[in-house]
Short mmCIF file of C-alpha atoms in Angstrom, two decimals:
data_model
loop_
_atom_site.label_atom_id
_atom_site.label_comp_id
_atom_site.label_asym_id
_atom_site.label_seq_id
_atom_site.Cartn_x
_atom_site.Cartn_y
_atom_site.Cartn_z
CA MET A 1 -0.08 69.03 -0.87
CA GLN A 2 -1.07 72.46 0.86
CA ILE A 3 -2.83 74.96 -1.36
CA ARG A 4 -2.52 78.65 -0.58
CA TYR A 5 -4.67 81.14 -2.24
CA SER A 6 -3.93 84.75 -3.23
CA ALA A 7 -4.60 87.34 -0.53
CA ASN A 8 -5.88 90.85 -1.05
CA PRO A 9 -3.73 93.40 0.62
CA GLU A 10 -6.75 95.13 1.93
CA ASP A 11 -7.67 92.16 3.78
CA VAL A 12 -4.23 91.62 5.09
CA LYS A 13 -4.48 94.66 6.98
CA ARG A 14 -6.97 93.14 9.31
CA TYR A 15 -4.93 89.76 9.64
CA THR A 16 -3.99 88.53 13.30
CA THR A 17 -0.66 87.20 13.66
CA GLU A 18 -2.01 83.71 13.41
CA GLU A 19 -3.72 84.45 10.15
CA ILE A 20 -0.51 86.14 8.56
CA ARG A 21 1.36 82.95 9.44
CA LYS A 22 -1.17 80.63 8.12
CA GLU A 23 -1.34 82.41 4.94
CA PHE A 24 2.31 83.17 4.11
CA LEU A 25 4.73 81.12 6.32
CA ILE A 26 5.84 77.50 5.16
CA GLU A 27 7.14 75.52 7.96
CA ASN A 28 8.30 71.83 8.38
CA LEU A 29 9.57 71.37 4.71
CA TYR A 30 11.97 68.60 5.52
CA LYS A 31 10.48 65.43 6.84
CA PRO A 32 12.32 62.05 6.56
CA ASP A 33 11.43 60.22 3.41
CA GLU A 34 8.61 62.60 2.39
CA ILE A 35 8.05 65.18 -0.29
CA VAL A 36 6.50 68.17 1.35
CA SER A 37 4.72 70.69 -1.25
CA VAL A 38 2.74 73.89 -0.97
CA TYR A 39 1.12 75.20 -4.04
CA SER A 40 0.82 79.08 -4.08
CA HIS A 41 -1.91 80.66 -6.39
CA VAL A 42 0.40 83.63 -6.49
CA ASP A 43 1.69 83.16 -9.90
CA ARG A 44 1.28 79.62 -9.41
CA MET A 45 4.52 79.03 -7.83
CA VAL A 46 5.11 75.51 -6.00
CA VAL A 47 7.55 75.25 -3.02
CA LEU A 48 8.74 71.74 -2.05
CA GLY A 49 11.10 70.06 0.40
CA ALA A 50 12.70 66.67 0.33
CA MET A 51 14.98 64.99 2.78
CA PRO A 52 15.52 61.33 1.55
CA VAL A 53 16.92 59.12 4.44
CA ASN A 54 16.17 55.33 3.97
CA LYS A 55 14.99 55.32 0.25
CA ASN A 56 14.95 57.31 -2.83
CA LEU A 57 12.10 59.94 -3.20
CA SER A 58 10.24 60.49 -6.35
CA ILE A 59 9.20 64.18 -7.01
CA ASP A 60 5.51 62.86 -7.57
CA ASP A 61 5.58 61.33 -4.03
CA GLY A 62 2.64 63.14 -1.98
CA ILE A 63 1.50 65.16 -5.14
CA ASP A 64 -1.76 64.35 -6.93
CA VAL A 65 -0.37 65.56 -10.28
CA TRP A 66 -3.78 65.46 -12.24
CA LYS A 67 -5.86 66.90 -9.38
CA ASN A 68 -3.54 69.83 -8.68
CA PHE A 69 -2.01 70.57 -12.09
CA GLY A 70 -4.17 68.67 -14.79
CA THR A 71 -1.04 67.18 -16.28
CA LYS A 72 0.44 63.66 -16.61
CA TYR A 73 3.50 64.66 -14.63
CA PHE A 74 4.78 67.44 -12.41
CA LEU A 75 7.19 69.00 -14.82
CA GLU A 76 5.29 68.56 -18.01
CA ARG A 77 4.42 72.27 -18.09
CA ARG A 78 6.66 73.38 -15.44
CA GLU A 79 10.46 74.04 -14.68
CA ILE A 80 12.19 73.68 -11.33
CA GLY A 81 15.03 75.10 -9.50
CA ILE A 82 16.57 72.81 -6.53
CA PHE A 83 19.10 73.74 -3.87
CA ASN A 84 20.73 71.30 -1.51
CA LEU A 85 20.53 72.75 1.96
CA GLY A 86 22.11 69.64 3.70
CA HIS A 87 24.64 66.92 3.31
CA ASP A 88 25.80 65.49 -0.17
CA GLY A 89 23.14 63.90 -2.16
CA LYS A 90 21.98 62.90 -5.64
CA ILE A 91 19.25 63.76 -8.04
CA GLU A 92 18.29 61.49 -10.97
CA VAL A 93 16.67 63.17 -13.86
CA ASP A 94 15.41 60.80 -16.58
CA GLY A 95 18.46 58.45 -15.91
CA GLU A 96 21.01 61.12 -15.72
CA ILE A 97 22.62 61.67 -12.19
CA TYR A 98 23.70 65.05 -10.69
CA GLU A 99 25.78 65.27 -7.54
CA LEU A 100 25.00 68.24 -5.35
CA GLY A 101 26.78 69.36 -2.36
CA ASN A 102 25.76 71.79 0.28
CA LYS A 103 24.53 75.10 -1.45
CA ASP A 104 24.67 73.48 -5.13
CA CYS A 105 21.82 74.01 -7.40
CA LEU A 106 20.12 72.10 -10.17
CA TYR A 107 17.89 73.59 -12.84
CA ILE A 108 15.52 71.22 -14.40
CA THR A 109 13.75 72.58 -17.52
CA LYS A 110 10.13 71.40 -18.46
CA GLY A 111 9.43 67.88 -20.07
CA HIS A 112 11.32 65.85 -17.60
CA GLU A 113 9.21 63.20 -16.02
CA LYS A 114 11.24 60.77 -13.87
CA ILE A 115 12.98 62.72 -11.05
CA PHE A 116 14.48 61.05 -7.86
CA PHE A 117 16.28 62.13 -4.71
CA SER A 118 18.68 60.56 -2.72
CA SER A 119 21.22 61.26 0.21
CA ASN A 120 24.89 59.71 0.18
CA ASP A 121 24.77 59.07 3.80
CA LYS A 122 21.46 58.37 5.69
CA ASN A 123 22.92 59.45 8.81
CA ASN A 124 23.64 62.73 7.36
CA PRO A 125 20.79 63.50 4.89
CA ALA A 126 20.46 66.05 1.98
CA LYS A 127 17.75 68.61 2.24
CA PHE A 128 16.43 69.46 -1.11
CA TYR A 129 14.65 72.85 -1.40
CA MET A 130 12.70 73.32 -4.61
CA VAL A 131 10.80 76.14 -6.21
CA SER A 132 8.79 75.43 -9.46
CA ALA A 133 7.20 77.95 -11.97
CA PRO A 134 4.82 77.56 -14.97
CA ALA A 135 6.97 77.19 -18.01
CA HIS A 136 5.83 77.32 -21.83
CA VAL A 137 9.44 76.78 -23.23
CA ALA A 138 12.19 74.12 -22.49
CA TYR A 139 15.87 75.12 -22.47
CA GLU A 140 18.70 72.87 -20.94
CA ASN A 141 19.22 71.18 -17.53
CA LYS A 142 22.22 72.63 -15.65
CA LEU A 143 24.07 71.93 -12.54
CA ILE A 144 25.53 75.05 -10.88
CA LYS A 145 27.89 74.52 -8.09
CA ILE A 146 28.18 77.27 -5.39
CA ALA A 147 31.74 78.17 -6.74
CA ASP A 148 30.28 78.73 -10.22
CA ALA A 149 27.50 81.10 -9.20
CA ALA A 150 27.65 84.78 -10.52
CA LYS A 151 28.93 86.65 -7.33
CA LYS A 152 27.45 90.12 -6.56
CA PRO A 153 28.83 91.75 -3.32
CA LEU A 154 26.37 94.41 -1.89
CA GLY A 155 25.76 96.42 1.38
CA ASP A 156 28.09 97.83 3.90
CA ILE A 157 29.20 97.07 7.43
CA THR A 158 27.99 100.61 8.69
CA THR A 159 24.25 99.64 7.61
CA SER A 160 24.52 96.06 8.80
CA ASN A 161 23.82 94.66 5.46
CA LYS A 162 27.25 93.55 3.99
CA ARG A 163 26.21 90.41 1.87
CA VAL A 164 27.16 88.53 -1.21
CA ILE A 165 24.21 87.66 -3.65
CA ASN A 166 24.93 84.33 -5.58
CA GLN A 167 23.13 84.33 -8.91
CA PHE A 168 22.37 80.69 -9.80
CA ILE A 169 19.03 80.42 -11.91
CA HIS A 170 19.45 83.86 -13.58
CA PRO A 171 20.00 85.36 -17.17
CA SER A 172 23.69 86.05 -16.43
CA VAL A 173 24.02 82.21 -15.77
CA LEU A 174 21.59 80.21 -18.00
CA LYS A 175 18.43 80.64 -19.84
CA THR A 176 14.94 79.92 -18.18
CA CYS A 177 11.41 80.53 -19.15
CA GLN A 178 10.52 82.74 -15.96
CA LEU A 179 12.09 81.26 -12.85
CA SER A 180 14.96 83.13 -11.13
CA MET A 181 16.77 81.92 -8.07
CA GLY A 182 19.77 82.91 -6.04
CA LEU A 183 21.32 82.47 -2.57
CA THR A 184 22.42 85.52 -0.44
CA ILE A 185 25.03 85.15 2.25
CA LEU A 186 25.27 87.64 4.96
CA GLU A 187 28.74 88.51 6.25
CA PRO A 188 29.24 87.76 10.21
CA GLY A 189 28.11 90.75 12.19
CA ASN A 190 25.36 91.83 9.57
CA ILE A 191 21.86 91.21 10.03
CA TRP A 192 19.79 93.15 7.33
CA ASN A 193 18.99 91.82 3.86
CA THR A 194 17.41 93.69 1.12
CA MET A 195 17.45 97.09 2.38
CA PRO A 196 16.11 99.63 1.32
CA ALA A 197 12.81 97.95 1.25
CA HIS A 198 11.13 97.61 -2.16
CA THR A 199 8.14 95.86 -3.93
CA HIS A 200 8.02 94.77 -7.67
CA GLU A 201 4.52 94.54 -9.03
CA ARG A 202 5.72 92.34 -11.93
CA ARG A 203 7.02 89.61 -10.05
CA MET A 204 6.20 87.65 -6.80
CA GLU A 205 8.95 86.08 -4.54
CA VAL A 206 9.55 83.17 -2.09
CA TYR A 207 12.18 83.34 0.47
CA THR A 208 13.82 80.63 2.66
CA TYR A 209 15.75 81.24 5.67
CA PHE A 210 18.61 78.81 6.72
CA ASP A 211 22.10 78.91 8.36
CA ILE A 212 20.32 80.35 11.30
CA PRO A 213 22.38 79.30 14.33
CA GLU A 214 20.64 77.69 17.09
CA ASN A 215 18.46 79.76 19.37
CA ASN A 216 18.37 82.55 16.72
CA ILE A 217 15.50 83.91 14.72
CA VAL A 218 15.01 86.24 11.64
CA PHE A 219 12.04 88.77 11.63
CA HIS A 220 10.70 88.86 8.17
CA PHE A 221 9.05 92.11 7.20
CA MET A 222 6.14 92.26 4.82
CA GLY A 223 3.09 93.98 3.95
CA GLN A 224 2.21 97.24 1.89
CA PRO A 225 4.94 100.02 2.52
CA ASP A 226 2.58 102.04 4.59
CA GLN A 227 1.04 98.82 6.35
CA THR A 228 4.07 96.73 7.27
CA ARG A 229 3.82 93.36 9.27
CA HIS A 230 6.36 90.92 10.36
CA ILE A 231 6.50 87.05 10.62
CA VAL A 232 9.21 85.54 12.94
CA MET A 233 11.21 82.84 10.92
CA LYS A 234 13.14 79.90 12.13
CA ASN A 235 15.77 77.99 10.46
CA PHE A 236 14.68 76.42 7.14
CA ASP A 237 11.26 78.27 7.15
CA ALA A 238 10.17 79.70 3.93
CA VAL A 239 7.62 82.57 3.28
CA ILE A 240 5.59 83.68 0.27
CA SER A 241 5.75 87.29 -0.83
CA PRO A 242 3.15 88.67 -3.04
CA SER A 243 4.13 91.37 -5.66
CA TRP A 244 2.43 94.04 -3.51
CA SER A 245 4.52 93.34 -0.31
CA ILE A 246 7.85 94.33 0.71
CA HIS A 247 10.18 91.59 1.75
CA ALA A 248 13.18 92.25 4.18
CA GLY A 249 14.58 90.65 7.09
CA ALA A 250 16.59 91.30 10.15
CA GLY A 251 18.21 88.39 12.25
CA THR A 252 19.47 88.19 15.49
CA SER A 253 22.67 86.96 13.96
CA ALA A 254 23.89 86.77 10.35
CA TYR A 255 22.17 83.99 8.10
CA SER A 256 21.50 82.90 4.56
CA PHE A 257 18.55 82.97 2.41
CA ILE A 258 17.24 81.87 -1.04
CA TRP A 259 15.11 83.97 -3.08
CA ALA A 260 12.87 82.64 -6.09
CA MET A 261 11.19 84.91 -8.40
CA GLY A 262 8.57 84.37 -11.18
CA GLY A 263 6.51 86.89 -13.06
CA GLU A 264 6.65 89.03 -16.02
CA ASN A 265 10.38 89.54 -16.45
CA GLN A 266 13.92 88.43 -15.11
CA GLU A 267 15.32 91.95 -14.78
CA PHE A 268 17.09 91.73 -11.17
CA ASP A 269 16.96 95.56 -10.70
CA ASP A 270 13.17 95.95 -11.61
CA MET A 271 12.01 97.02 -8.28
CA ASP A 272 10.17 100.08 -6.73
CA THR A 273 12.39 101.30 -3.89
CA ILE A 274 10.75 102.74 -0.84
CA ASN A 275 12.48 105.50 1.25
CA ASN A 276 13.12 104.10 4.69
CA LEU A 277 11.31 107.27 6.18
CA ASN A 278 8.02 106.37 4.12
CA LEU A 279 7.75 103.00 5.90
CA LYS A 280 4.91 102.63 8.28
#
């Protein structure tokens, strides 16, 4: 498990490109028959990737649960949201099996110990993208298919940001302790997400970008509004966004991304919007 500590925005002003990428960018989440994990001390969020090919994978593979969390098992005091960004696969949660197709999501509440991942076809494996947040209360596990997500069309073709926000782990869909997750799909010909730019001091966020066509990239913009920086993102990369940072992207083509939030509240519209002319 990689450990990422909190970064002071005053220090980030002086970071080189390499330092910014090392601090905030998460690459290579999907390795055959491995669990890849990154523990961010920003609101103690954990980002994981699993690509089972020849065997079932346990969520505890590659994690020293006691060393990293001081618990007996990973979800003893945590909740988790899981998206399948690959081909069809299965997740077994304490003996109950859930089938996930592409862009389907499973929410698992705290208190579940035995979690296994598998692909229906090893030649076309599933890619399970996961974000976990601390939790002090347990609700119910729920499988949410892409067709059942709450749809929220936003943007306009004239501003190159026409998109549909699919709310999965969200108060309008199900109860959670603090975790919120959703999937935004840009319409063809649109490149911008999350504009106008904003921050929300009460929550951090993690993005993962995918469905980026071959030989295309996304520029992820971050930093304080008057100290913006960027990170070049490739298909399936993820990025940590502290509460003090803007988080917006522009691609060389349309793409999709998953946002995950944790913090003081779950109000989707709780954001401090910045006028574009005030960005620097």
